[in-house]
Structures are given as structure tokens and as C-alpha cells.
Amino acid sequence: MAISSPFVEQEQIVGALWHGFADMGVVERDGAFVVARGEGAYIWDSAGTRYLDATAGLWFANVGHGRSEIGDAVAAQLAKVAHYSNFGDLAAEPTVELAERLATIAPVPGSKIFFTSGGSDSIDTAAKLTRRYWQEMGRPEKTLVVSREKAYHGMHVGGTSLAGIPVNAEGYGNLWDDAAKVAWDDAKSLLALIERVGADRIAAFFCEPIIGAGGVYLPPEGYLAEVRDICREHDVLFVVDEVVTGFGRIGGSWFASGRVGLEPDLITTAKGLTSGYVPMGAVFVAPKVAEPFFAGGVWWRHGYTYGGHAGAAAAALANLDIIERENLLDESARLERTLHEKLSPLAEHPRVAEVRSGLGAVAAVQLADPGEALEFVKALRRHGVSSRAAGQGALQISPSFVMTDEQVQGLVDGFSSALG
């Protein structure tokens, strides 16, 4: 499929904005890539050039861009009451409604829903809750929180300490003593850590079903079930980080946890909850972990001013309506198959080390020379595709569920042209 709009160089834009995860000297020199609008699986830059959005923003625009239905729902709620604190016994109507709706799709029946303002909040919330849970259970020595190499768990203090991407933790010193890493692809390394330090020291194991920002790495066959069983056998809470995979990214199911049958103790979510239209996150807490806090007499002194924001809750409800009405969970399953079929041949190109795909509406084209990744992102734009570098030289692909098979072919054509 040809990209209809010719590439037009944007006017160089510099200014006061400090970009995240950026060499600001380069941005100041070369200017920013400014997105002006989006519709479905496309975005347009400020010069009017159209691009296929390979990443759905940043893993989040599951229902596609330009959904006025979501904006209308937010506007209607803001006109009634924008937000009200959820502390104590307070709550806004759409927040209560959203919690009940999420509980109906939770992989673990009876789960409680704790709202946050985004993915990093959700991770820190889960990390604190796992440690506080063991306090309530009379086991205060269980404080060590374990994650995996290559893992990304946000950039708050807890998430930075859990980072399995070394450069994301550099330059901050030791933020949190009780954090440890194990191999990303070997369940036995988790077991070895438990045997070495003792299960009576370990509070929780954090696990992404698919490693996202670390480079899009799919789990080895049987890995997720094996680490779940290890956690259960050694009384370690199993926390599944579904900030990327939640709300349909793993084709055919609301959550990877449901598709694989993981039944985790906690699930962290954000991005697809509102498809990125408004910031919001949520932690799904299984009955086992929630019980001590709902029995009475226990205060968990934790929360966020904008956790469960009423306007964001309205956005999430409208987003879930779209996913259900348009059968986008099935469309995600279609994309899983199409991406795997159409991207796999790129692995034969000499500049490509491998293509990782086949589970969910995600993929990565791993460049043989990781140092080419940032320039390759710019080359892709010249061929009508917007993507980003992830991990060590991987190009992220995580499109909106509304992307058609024809558009996937256009995305692959853009990659082929950029590879040369």
C-alpha cells in the first residue's frame, strides 16, 4: 500500500519543552517531531505529512486516534464534576461505575480495584502494597522485591529500582535497598534467588508477560506458568505488570493473565485503560491480598490526588464501550497473526538480526547494529511510518487495534524501504 502523502520536512522546532528519554542537545540541534493530529491508525505532523502510527502513541491508543466519543464523554463529565477525592469514604459516580466494570473482566474473580494516575504510579502502588500486606500477615521481614533483566516498570522510585534496563537506573544512586534482578528468560534463576536469600525475605516477583520497552521479548514457552508456580510454592506474591499488555494488547483476551491463566495476586495497568486519551492507571488486587485491608481496623495510608479521576473514568468507560462494541479484542488477535506473517520475512534482510512476533499485537524488528536505531527511526518517517527504538536496537511495533491488514502491509513496505 502506497503512503499517499509525500514526506515534507517539518520546520525546525525548539523551545522550552524538556523531552523525556532524550538527548536534548540533539533535539535542540535537529528540532522536534511534532504530531498535530491523529485519526485511526494514522498521525499527521505539523507540516501536514501523514504517517502510519506503528506504536499507537506509546503502546496505548488501542482504539485508535481521533475518537470523539471519548472526548465527548470526558467533556460531559467535566461539566458535571471534574473530579472529587477518593480518600476516606468519598468517590465520584463514574469512578465507582468503572471499578465495578473492571471487576467483571478481572482475571481473578472478586478482585478489588485501586486507581492511580498512570503506569509508574501503579507499579509503586503494587510494590508498597506487597510489603504492607506481609506486615499485616505478621511477616515484616518479607521486603525484597524481585524483577527481571530487560524489564521496564516505570520511572518512579520503585520502578527505577526494579529496572532491568541498566541505563534507566544510572546516575541516581541506590534508591531502594530491597530490590533484586533475575534472568528474564529462565525461571530457574528465580528459584535460585529464592533458595539463596530465603523465601522468608521475598515479598513479590514482578513480571511483564511480554517485555515491552526492554525490546519486545516474548516469554519462552511455559515460562510464565513456571514462575507463577514457583511463587505459589514459596509464598511469594506474583505481580503481573500489564501496563502494556492489558485491555486487549494480547489478542483475544482482556489481559495476558487471562489468556495464559496466570491468576496473579496483583495486576498493574494503565495505557489501554483509556487508550491514552486521559492519564489513568489501576491495580487489580486479588481477594487474598485485599482481605486484610477490608476486614476492618486497618488503614492503608496511600493514594493519589487524581487517582480514579472522574473525567478519566468517563474516558475509560467510553473506551471499554468501543472495545466491546467493535470486537477489538478479536481485531487484536487478527493483528497478532497478520503482524507475524508479514513482518517475519524482514528477518532475512542483512541489516536485521531477528523479528520478534507471534504473541499479541506487538512485534520488534531487531537491527543487527543497535547503533543504527535512532537514525533508522528518522528514516522510517521518510517512508511514512512513525516508530521508536526500544531496548538495544529494536524497532517497536504495537499498532492500534483498528489498523487494517492493508495498513500493516503499508507499515511493512515502509520498513522494507527504510532498510534499503
Short mmCIF file of C-alpha atoms in Angstrom, two decimals:
data_model
loop_
_atom_site.label_atom_id
_atom_site.label_comp_id
_atom_site.label_asym_id
_atom_site.label_seq_id
_atom_site.Cartn_x
_atom_site.Cartn_y
_atom_site.Cartn_z
CA MET A 1 0.00 0.00 0.00
CA ALA A 2 1.50 3.30 -1.02
CA ILE A 3 1.65 6.12 1.50
CA SER A 4 -0.36 8.87 -0.13
CA SER A 5 1.21 11.94 1.45
CA PRO A 6 4.78 12.85 0.41
CA PHE A 7 7.30 13.41 3.14
CA VAL A 8 7.71 17.11 3.94
CA GLU A 9 10.44 18.26 6.27
CA GLN A 10 8.99 19.93 9.35
CA GLU A 11 10.13 23.38 10.29
CA GLN A 12 12.76 23.05 13.00
CA ILE A 13 11.06 23.48 16.35
CA VAL A 14 12.98 24.10 19.56
CA GLY A 15 11.90 25.77 22.75
CA ALA A 16 11.19 25.28 26.43
CA LEU A 17 9.96 21.67 26.38
CA TRP A 18 12.29 19.17 28.06
CA HIS A 19 11.55 15.82 26.40
CA GLY A 20 11.62 12.55 28.31
CA PHE A 21 14.23 9.93 27.38
CA ALA A 22 16.04 12.32 25.03
CA ASP A 23 19.45 13.78 24.27
CA MET A 24 18.26 17.37 24.49
CA GLY A 25 21.37 18.61 22.73
CA VAL A 26 20.32 16.63 19.66
CA VAL A 27 16.70 17.80 19.95
CA GLU A 28 17.86 21.42 20.23
CA ARG A 29 20.03 20.94 17.16
CA ASP A 30 17.65 18.98 14.95
CA GLY A 31 14.26 20.11 16.23
CA ALA A 32 11.28 18.10 17.47
CA PHE A 33 8.92 15.84 15.53
CA VAL A 34 5.59 17.45 16.37
CA VAL A 35 2.37 15.47 16.00
CA ALA A 36 -0.57 17.70 15.06
CA ARG A 37 -3.46 15.25 14.87
CA GLY A 38 -4.44 11.59 14.54
CA GLU A 39 -7.20 9.50 13.06
CA GLY A 40 -7.48 5.73 13.39
CA ALA A 41 -4.07 4.20 12.73
CA TYR A 42 -2.60 7.42 11.28
CA ILE A 43 -0.98 10.56 12.66
CA TRP A 44 -0.08 13.81 10.89
CA ASP A 45 2.85 16.06 11.72
CA SER A 46 2.73 19.84 11.87
CA ALA A 47 3.74 20.05 8.21
CA GLY A 48 0.69 18.00 7.21
CA THR A 49 2.52 14.76 6.38
CA ARG A 50 0.70 11.53 7.20
CA TYR A 51 2.30 8.51 8.90
CA LEU A 52 1.18 5.07 9.91
CA ASP A 53 1.47 5.01 13.68
CA ALA A 54 3.38 1.80 14.39
CA THR A 55 3.38 2.29 18.16
CA ALA A 56 -0.17 3.52 18.97
CA GLY A 57 1.36 6.55 20.65
CA LEU A 58 3.31 4.73 23.34
CA TRP A 59 1.59 1.31 23.42
CA PHE A 60 -1.69 2.94 24.43
CA ALA A 61 -4.03 4.08 21.60
CA ASN A 62 -5.75 0.68 21.42
CA VAL A 63 -8.96 2.05 19.87
CA GLY A 64 -7.10 4.38 17.52
CA HIS A 65 -6.77 8.14 17.38
CA GLY A 66 -9.48 10.76 16.98
CA ARG A 67 -12.31 9.03 18.82
CA SER A 68 -14.62 11.96 19.52
CA GLU A 69 -16.90 9.66 21.53
CA ILE A 70 -14.29 9.51 24.28
CA GLY A 71 -13.72 13.26 24.22
CA ASP A 72 -17.47 13.86 24.41
CA ALA A 73 -17.77 11.55 27.43
CA VAL A 74 -14.96 13.41 29.20
CA ALA A 75 -16.47 16.83 28.40
CA ALA A 76 -19.86 15.76 29.70
CA GLN A 77 -18.35 14.54 32.96
CA LEU A 78 -16.20 17.64 33.42
CA ALA A 79 -19.31 19.77 33.03
CA LYS A 80 -20.94 17.88 35.93
CA VAL A 81 -17.96 17.45 38.25
CA ALA A 82 -14.40 17.16 37.01
CA HIS A 83 -13.17 15.09 39.93
CA TYR A 84 -13.53 14.51 43.62
CA SER A 85 -11.18 12.89 46.06
CA ASN A 86 -11.46 9.14 46.59
CA PHE A 87 -9.89 9.33 50.04
CA GLY A 88 -11.86 8.07 53.02
CA ASP A 89 -15.44 7.28 52.02
CA LEU A 90 -15.52 9.74 49.08
CA ALA A 91 -15.97 8.84 45.42
CA ALA A 92 -17.36 10.18 42.17
CA GLU A 93 -20.08 8.27 40.29
CA PRO A 94 -18.09 7.26 37.18
CA THR A 95 -15.19 6.10 39.35
CA VAL A 96 -17.45 3.72 41.24
CA GLU A 97 -19.01 2.52 37.98
CA LEU A 98 -15.62 1.92 36.39
CA ALA A 99 -14.34 -0.08 39.37
CA GLU A 100 -17.37 -2.36 39.19
CA ARG A 101 -16.95 -2.81 35.44
CA LEU A 102 -13.25 -3.64 35.73
CA ALA A 103 -14.01 -6.19 38.44
CA THR A 104 -16.24 -8.06 35.95
CA ILE A 105 -13.34 -8.52 33.49
CA ALA A 106 -10.63 -9.13 36.09
CA PRO A 107 -8.73 -12.41 35.55
CA VAL A 108 -9.18 -13.18 39.26
CA PRO A 109 -12.84 -13.06 40.37
CA GLY A 110 -13.55 -10.82 43.34
CA SER A 111 -10.61 -8.50 42.67
CA LYS A 112 -10.60 -5.01 44.15
CA ILE A 113 -9.57 -2.03 42.01
CA PHE A 114 -7.18 0.66 43.27
CA PHE A 115 -6.92 3.63 40.89
CA THR A 116 -3.76 5.54 40.09
CA SER A 117 -2.74 8.27 37.64
CA GLY A 118 -0.65 6.04 35.36
CA GLY A 119 1.62 3.05 34.97
CA SER A 120 4.51 4.23 37.14
CA ASP A 121 2.01 5.00 39.92
CA SER A 122 0.56 1.52 39.54
CA ILE A 123 3.98 -0.10 39.92
CA ASP A 124 4.89 1.89 43.03
CA THR A 125 1.45 1.20 44.47
CA ALA A 126 1.89 -2.55 43.94
CA ALA A 127 5.41 -2.52 45.37
CA LYS A 128 4.24 -0.76 48.53
CA LEU A 129 1.15 -2.92 48.85
CA THR A 130 3.07 -6.19 48.66
CA ARG A 131 5.33 -5.12 51.51
CA ARG A 132 2.45 -3.78 53.60
CA TYR A 133 0.50 -7.00 53.01
CA TRP A 134 3.24 -9.06 54.60
CA GLN A 135 3.34 -6.63 57.53
CA GLU A 136 -0.35 -7.29 58.08
CA MET A 137 0.27 -11.02 57.82
CA GLY A 138 2.84 -10.83 60.62
CA ARG A 139 5.84 -11.36 58.34
CA PRO A 140 7.57 -7.94 58.22
CA GLU A 141 10.87 -9.48 57.12
CA LYS A 142 9.42 -10.11 53.62
CA THR A 143 10.55 -6.88 51.95
CA LEU A 144 12.67 -7.90 48.94
CA VAL A 145 11.02 -7.19 45.59
CA VAL A 146 12.31 -9.08 42.55
CA SER A 147 12.18 -8.17 38.85
CA ARG A 148 13.86 -9.37 35.65
CA GLU A 149 16.67 -8.26 33.41
CA LYS A 150 15.42 -6.19 30.45
CA ALA A 151 12.28 -5.27 32.42
CA TYR A 152 10.74 -1.81 32.43
CA HIS A 153 8.47 -0.95 35.33
CA GLY A 154 8.11 2.81 35.02
CA MET A 155 10.28 5.60 36.32
CA HIS A 156 9.12 6.36 39.86
CA VAL A 157 11.46 5.37 42.68
CA GLY A 158 10.07 1.83 42.92
CA GLY A 159 10.04 1.28 39.17
CA THR A 160 13.54 2.71 38.74
CA SER A 161 14.81 0.37 41.43
CA LEU A 162 13.15 -2.56 39.67
CA ALA A 163 14.56 -1.54 36.29
CA GLY A 164 16.12 -4.34 34.32
CA ILE A 165 17.36 -1.83 31.75
CA PRO A 166 20.62 -0.69 33.38
CA VAL A 167 20.82 2.76 31.74
CA ASN A 168 17.41 3.68 33.20
CA ALA A 169 18.81 3.35 36.71
CA GLU A 170 22.17 5.04 36.11
CA GLY A 171 23.04 8.29 37.83
CA TYR A 172 20.55 8.10 40.71
CA GLY A 173 22.49 6.17 43.31
CA ASN A 174 20.86 3.48 45.41
CA LEU A 175 17.18 4.41 45.63
CA TRP A 176 15.92 1.24 47.26
CA ASP A 177 17.96 -1.46 49.01
CA ASP A 178 15.42 -4.26 48.83
CA ALA A 179 15.33 -4.95 45.08
CA ALA A 180 16.89 -7.80 43.11
CA LYS A 181 17.03 -8.98 39.47
CA VAL A 182 16.92 -12.39 37.86
CA ALA A 183 17.32 -13.56 34.26
CA TRP A 184 14.42 -12.54 32.04
CA ASP A 185 14.04 -15.93 30.34
CA ASP A 186 14.99 -18.55 32.93
CA ALA A 187 12.51 -19.46 35.67
CA LYS A 188 15.22 -21.43 37.43
CA SER A 189 17.10 -18.19 38.13
CA LEU A 190 14.14 -17.03 40.24
CA LEU A 191 14.18 -20.32 42.10
CA ALA A 192 17.93 -19.97 42.65
CA LEU A 193 17.46 -16.49 44.14
CA ILE A 194 14.74 -17.76 46.48
CA GLU A 195 16.98 -20.61 47.63
CA ARG A 196 19.92 -18.25 48.10
CA VAL A 197 18.27 -15.43 50.11
CA GLY A 198 15.33 -17.37 51.54
CA ALA A 199 11.64 -17.18 50.73
CA ASP A 200 11.06 -15.56 54.12
CA ARG A 201 12.79 -12.42 52.77
CA ILE A 202 10.98 -12.05 49.44
CA ALA A 203 7.76 -10.05 49.21
CA ALA A 204 6.97 -10.23 45.50
CA PHE A 205 8.09 -11.03 41.98
CA PHE A 206 7.21 -8.52 39.24
CA CYS A 207 6.82 -9.88 35.73
CA GLU A 208 5.81 -8.41 32.36
CA PRO A 209 4.06 -11.08 30.24
CA ILE A 210 5.86 -9.58 27.25
CA ILE A 211 8.88 -7.41 27.96
CA GLY A 212 7.96 -4.12 26.32
CA ALA A 213 10.29 -1.13 26.49
CA GLY A 214 13.21 -3.51 27.07
CA GLY A 215 12.93 -4.57 23.43
CA VAL A 216 9.69 -6.57 22.95
CA TYR A 217 10.77 -10.02 24.12
CA LEU A 218 8.15 -12.78 24.14
CA PRO A 219 8.22 -15.24 27.06
CA PRO A 220 9.78 -18.65 26.44
CA GLU A 221 7.28 -21.49 26.18
CA GLY A 222 5.96 -22.34 29.64
CA TYR A 223 7.96 -19.61 31.40
CA LEU A 224 5.03 -17.62 32.82
CA ALA A 225 3.29 -20.65 34.29
CA GLU A 226 6.57 -21.86 35.78
CA VAL A 227 7.39 -18.61 37.59
CA ARG A 228 3.79 -18.42 38.81
CA ASP A 229 4.09 -21.89 40.30
CA ILE A 230 7.45 -21.06 41.90
CA CYS A 231 5.90 -18.00 43.54
CA ARG A 232 2.97 -20.02 44.85
CA GLU A 233 5.16 -22.80 46.18
CA HIS A 234 7.40 -20.35 48.07
CA ASP A 235 4.76 -17.88 49.33
CA VAL A 236 5.96 -15.01 47.14
CA LEU A 237 3.33 -12.62 45.75
CA PHE A 238 3.10 -12.78 41.95
CA VAL A 239 2.65 -9.33 40.39
CA VAL A 240 1.95 -9.20 36.65
CA ASP A 241 2.78 -5.87 35.03
CA GLU A 242 0.14 -5.44 32.32
CA VAL A 243 0.61 -1.71 31.78
CA VAL A 244 1.45 -2.56 28.15
CA THR A 245 -0.43 -5.83 27.65
CA GLY A 246 -3.67 -5.03 29.46
CA PHE A 247 -7.00 -4.24 27.78
CA GLY A 248 -6.56 -6.33 24.68
CA ARG A 249 -2.95 -6.00 23.55
CA ILE A 250 -2.60 -9.78 23.89
CA GLY A 251 -5.03 -10.85 21.20
CA GLY A 252 -8.43 -12.28 22.07
CA SER A 253 -8.36 -11.55 25.80
CA TRP A 254 -8.67 -8.50 28.05
CA PHE A 255 -5.42 -9.46 29.80
CA ALA A 256 -2.43 -11.68 29.16
CA SER A 257 -3.08 -13.07 32.65
CA GLY A 258 -6.45 -14.31 31.48
CA ARG A 259 -5.22 -15.73 28.20
CA VAL A 260 -2.41 -17.67 29.87
CA GLY A 261 -4.36 -18.49 33.06
CA LEU A 262 -1.92 -16.88 35.48
CA GLU A 263 -4.29 -15.81 38.29
CA PRO A 264 -1.81 -13.28 39.72
CA ASP A 265 -2.01 -11.69 43.15
CA LEU A 266 -1.82 -8.20 41.66
CA ILE A 267 -2.04 -6.78 38.14
CA THR A 268 -0.73 -3.31 37.29
CA THR A 269 -2.42 -1.49 34.43
CA ALA A 270 -2.66 1.89 32.70
CA LYS A 271 -2.24 2.77 28.98
CA GLY A 272 -5.05 0.80 27.29
CA LEU A 273 -7.45 1.53 30.15
CA THR A 274 -8.30 4.85 28.48
CA SER A 275 -6.40 4.24 25.22
CA GLY A 276 -4.25 7.14 26.37
CA TYR A 277 -6.99 9.73 25.93
CA VAL A 278 -6.64 10.76 29.59
CA PRO A 279 -3.95 9.61 32.06
CA MET A 280 -5.17 6.81 34.32
CA GLY A 281 -3.98 3.58 35.88
CA ALA A 282 -5.38 0.83 38.06
CA VAL A 283 -4.09 -2.00 40.22
CA PHE A 284 -6.19 -5.17 40.31
CA VAL A 285 -5.86 -6.75 43.76
CA ALA A 286 -6.86 -10.38 44.24
CA PRO A 287 -9.08 -11.22 47.25
CA LYS A 288 -6.19 -12.91 49.07
CA VAL A 289 -4.20 -9.66 49.18
CA ALA A 290 -7.18 -7.33 49.71
CA GLU A 291 -8.71 -9.31 52.60
CA PRO A 292 -6.59 -7.95 55.49
CA PHE A 293 -7.37 -4.38 54.44
CA PHE A 294 -11.11 -4.97 54.10
CA ALA A 295 -11.54 -6.82 57.38
CA GLY A 296 -11.74 -3.56 59.33
CA GLY A 297 -9.38 -1.66 61.59
CA VAL A 298 -6.57 -1.29 59.03
CA TRP A 299 -5.69 1.95 57.25
CA TRP A 300 -3.52 1.79 54.16
CA ARG A 301 -2.18 5.32 54.03
CA HIS A 302 -1.60 5.51 50.31
CA GLY A 303 -3.35 7.20 47.40
CA TYR A 304 -3.13 9.89 44.74
CA THR A 305 -4.97 13.18 44.37
CA TYR A 306 -6.04 12.25 40.85
CA GLY A 307 -6.38 8.50 41.32
CA GLY A 308 -9.72 7.48 39.83
CA HIS A 309 -10.22 10.94 38.31
CA ALA A 310 -13.87 11.29 37.35
CA GLY A 311 -13.11 12.64 33.87
CA ALA A 312 -10.60 9.86 33.28
CA ALA A 313 -13.11 7.29 34.49
CA ALA A 314 -15.60 8.61 31.92
CA ALA A 315 -12.92 8.21 29.25
CA ALA A 316 -12.20 4.65 30.36
CA LEU A 317 -15.87 3.69 30.30
CA ALA A 318 -16.27 5.07 26.76
CA ASN A 319 -13.06 3.31 25.72
CA LEU A 320 -14.29 -0.03 27.06
CA ASP A 321 -17.60 0.52 25.24
CA ILE A 322 -15.73 0.91 21.93
CA ILE A 323 -13.57 -2.16 22.51
CA GLU A 324 -16.65 -4.28 23.20
CA ARG A 325 -18.91 -2.82 20.50
CA GLU A 326 -16.31 -3.12 17.75
CA ASN A 327 -14.97 -6.50 18.88
CA LEU A 328 -11.47 -5.07 19.15
CA LEU A 329 -10.22 -7.98 21.22
CA ASP A 330 -10.79 -10.12 18.13
CA GLU A 331 -9.15 -7.47 15.95
CA SER A 332 -6.10 -7.61 18.20
CA ALA A 333 -5.98 -11.37 17.63
CA ARG A 334 -6.15 -10.74 13.88
CA LEU A 335 -3.25 -8.29 14.14
CA GLU A 336 -1.26 -10.88 16.09
CA ARG A 337 -1.48 -13.19 13.10
CA THR A 338 -1.01 -10.54 10.41
CA LEU A 339 2.00 -8.89 12.04
CA HIS A 340 3.71 -12.25 12.46
CA GLU A 341 3.02 -13.28 8.85
CA LYS A 342 4.01 -10.02 7.17
CA LEU A 343 6.95 -8.99 9.36
CA SER A 344 8.73 -12.36 9.57
CA PRO A 345 10.32 -12.09 6.07
CA LEU A 346 12.18 -8.94 7.18
CA ALA A 347 14.42 -11.21 9.28
CA GLU A 348 16.15 -12.23 6.02
CA HIS A 349 17.48 -8.70 5.47
CA PRO A 350 21.20 -8.37 6.32
CA ARG A 351 20.55 -5.30 8.49
CA VAL A 352 18.04 -7.25 10.63
CA ALA A 353 19.15 -9.65 13.37
CA GLU A 354 15.69 -11.04 14.07
CA VAL A 355 11.97 -10.25 14.13
CA ARG A 356 10.14 -10.96 17.37
CA SER A 357 6.39 -11.53 16.95
CA GLY A 358 3.64 -14.11 17.29
CA LEU A 359 2.05 -13.29 20.66
CA GLY A 360 -0.26 -10.30 20.79
CA ALA A 361 -0.48 -7.17 18.68
CA VAL A 362 3.20 -6.44 19.28
CA ALA A 363 6.43 -7.05 17.41
CA ALA A 364 10.00 -5.84 17.17
CA VAL A 365 12.40 -5.60 14.27
CA GLN A 366 15.83 -6.06 15.85
CA LEU A 367 18.58 -4.31 13.93
CA ALA A 368 21.89 -6.10 13.59
CA ASP A 369 23.67 -2.86 14.51
CA PRO A 370 21.88 -1.35 17.54
CA GLY A 371 23.70 1.92 16.94
CA GLU A 372 21.60 2.47 13.82
CA ALA A 373 18.28 2.50 15.65
CA LEU A 374 17.78 6.22 16.26
CA GLU A 375 18.67 7.16 12.70
CA PHE A 376 16.51 4.33 11.41
CA VAL A 377 13.51 5.84 13.22
CA LYS A 378 14.06 9.03 11.20
CA ALA A 379 14.47 7.01 8.00
CA LEU A 380 11.15 5.31 8.67
CA ARG A 381 9.45 8.70 8.86
CA ARG A 382 10.71 9.48 5.38
CA HIS A 383 8.82 6.38 4.27
CA GLY A 384 5.58 7.23 6.04
CA VAL A 385 5.93 5.23 9.27
CA SER A 386 6.31 6.51 12.83
CA SER A 387 8.03 4.08 15.21
CA ARG A 388 10.54 4.25 18.05
CA ALA A 389 13.64 2.48 19.29
CA ALA A 390 13.25 0.12 22.26
CA GLY A 391 15.82 -1.88 24.18
CA GLN A 392 19.09 -2.36 22.33
CA GLY A 393 18.41 -1.60 18.67
CA ALA A 394 14.83 -2.89 18.40
CA LEU A 395 12.12 -1.03 16.49
CA GLN A 396 8.82 -1.17 18.33
CA ILE A 397 5.59 -2.19 16.61
CA SER A 398 2.40 -2.08 18.69
CA PRO A 399 -0.35 -0.62 16.50
CA SER A 400 -3.89 0.39 17.33
CA PHE A 401 -6.32 -2.49 17.07
CA VAL A 402 -8.13 -0.68 14.26
CA MET A 403 -5.12 -0.99 11.93
CA THR A 404 -6.19 -2.99 8.86
CA ASP A 405 -4.24 -5.77 7.20
CA GLU A 406 -3.68 -3.41 4.26
CA GLN A 407 -2.21 -0.82 6.60
CA VAL A 408 0.04 -3.46 8.15
CA GLN A 409 1.33 -4.15 4.65
CA GLY A 410 1.99 -0.43 4.24
CA LEU A 411 3.91 -0.47 7.52
CA VAL A 412 6.00 -3.44 6.32
CA ASP A 413 6.62 -1.69 2.98
CA GLY A 414 7.88 1.34 4.91
CA PHE A 415 10.29 -0.84 6.90
CA SER A 416 11.49 -2.56 3.72
CA SER A 417 12.14 0.77 2.01
CA ALA A 418 13.95 2.19 5.03
CA LEU A 419 16.14 -0.93 5.23
CA GLY A 420 17.16 -0.29 1.64
#
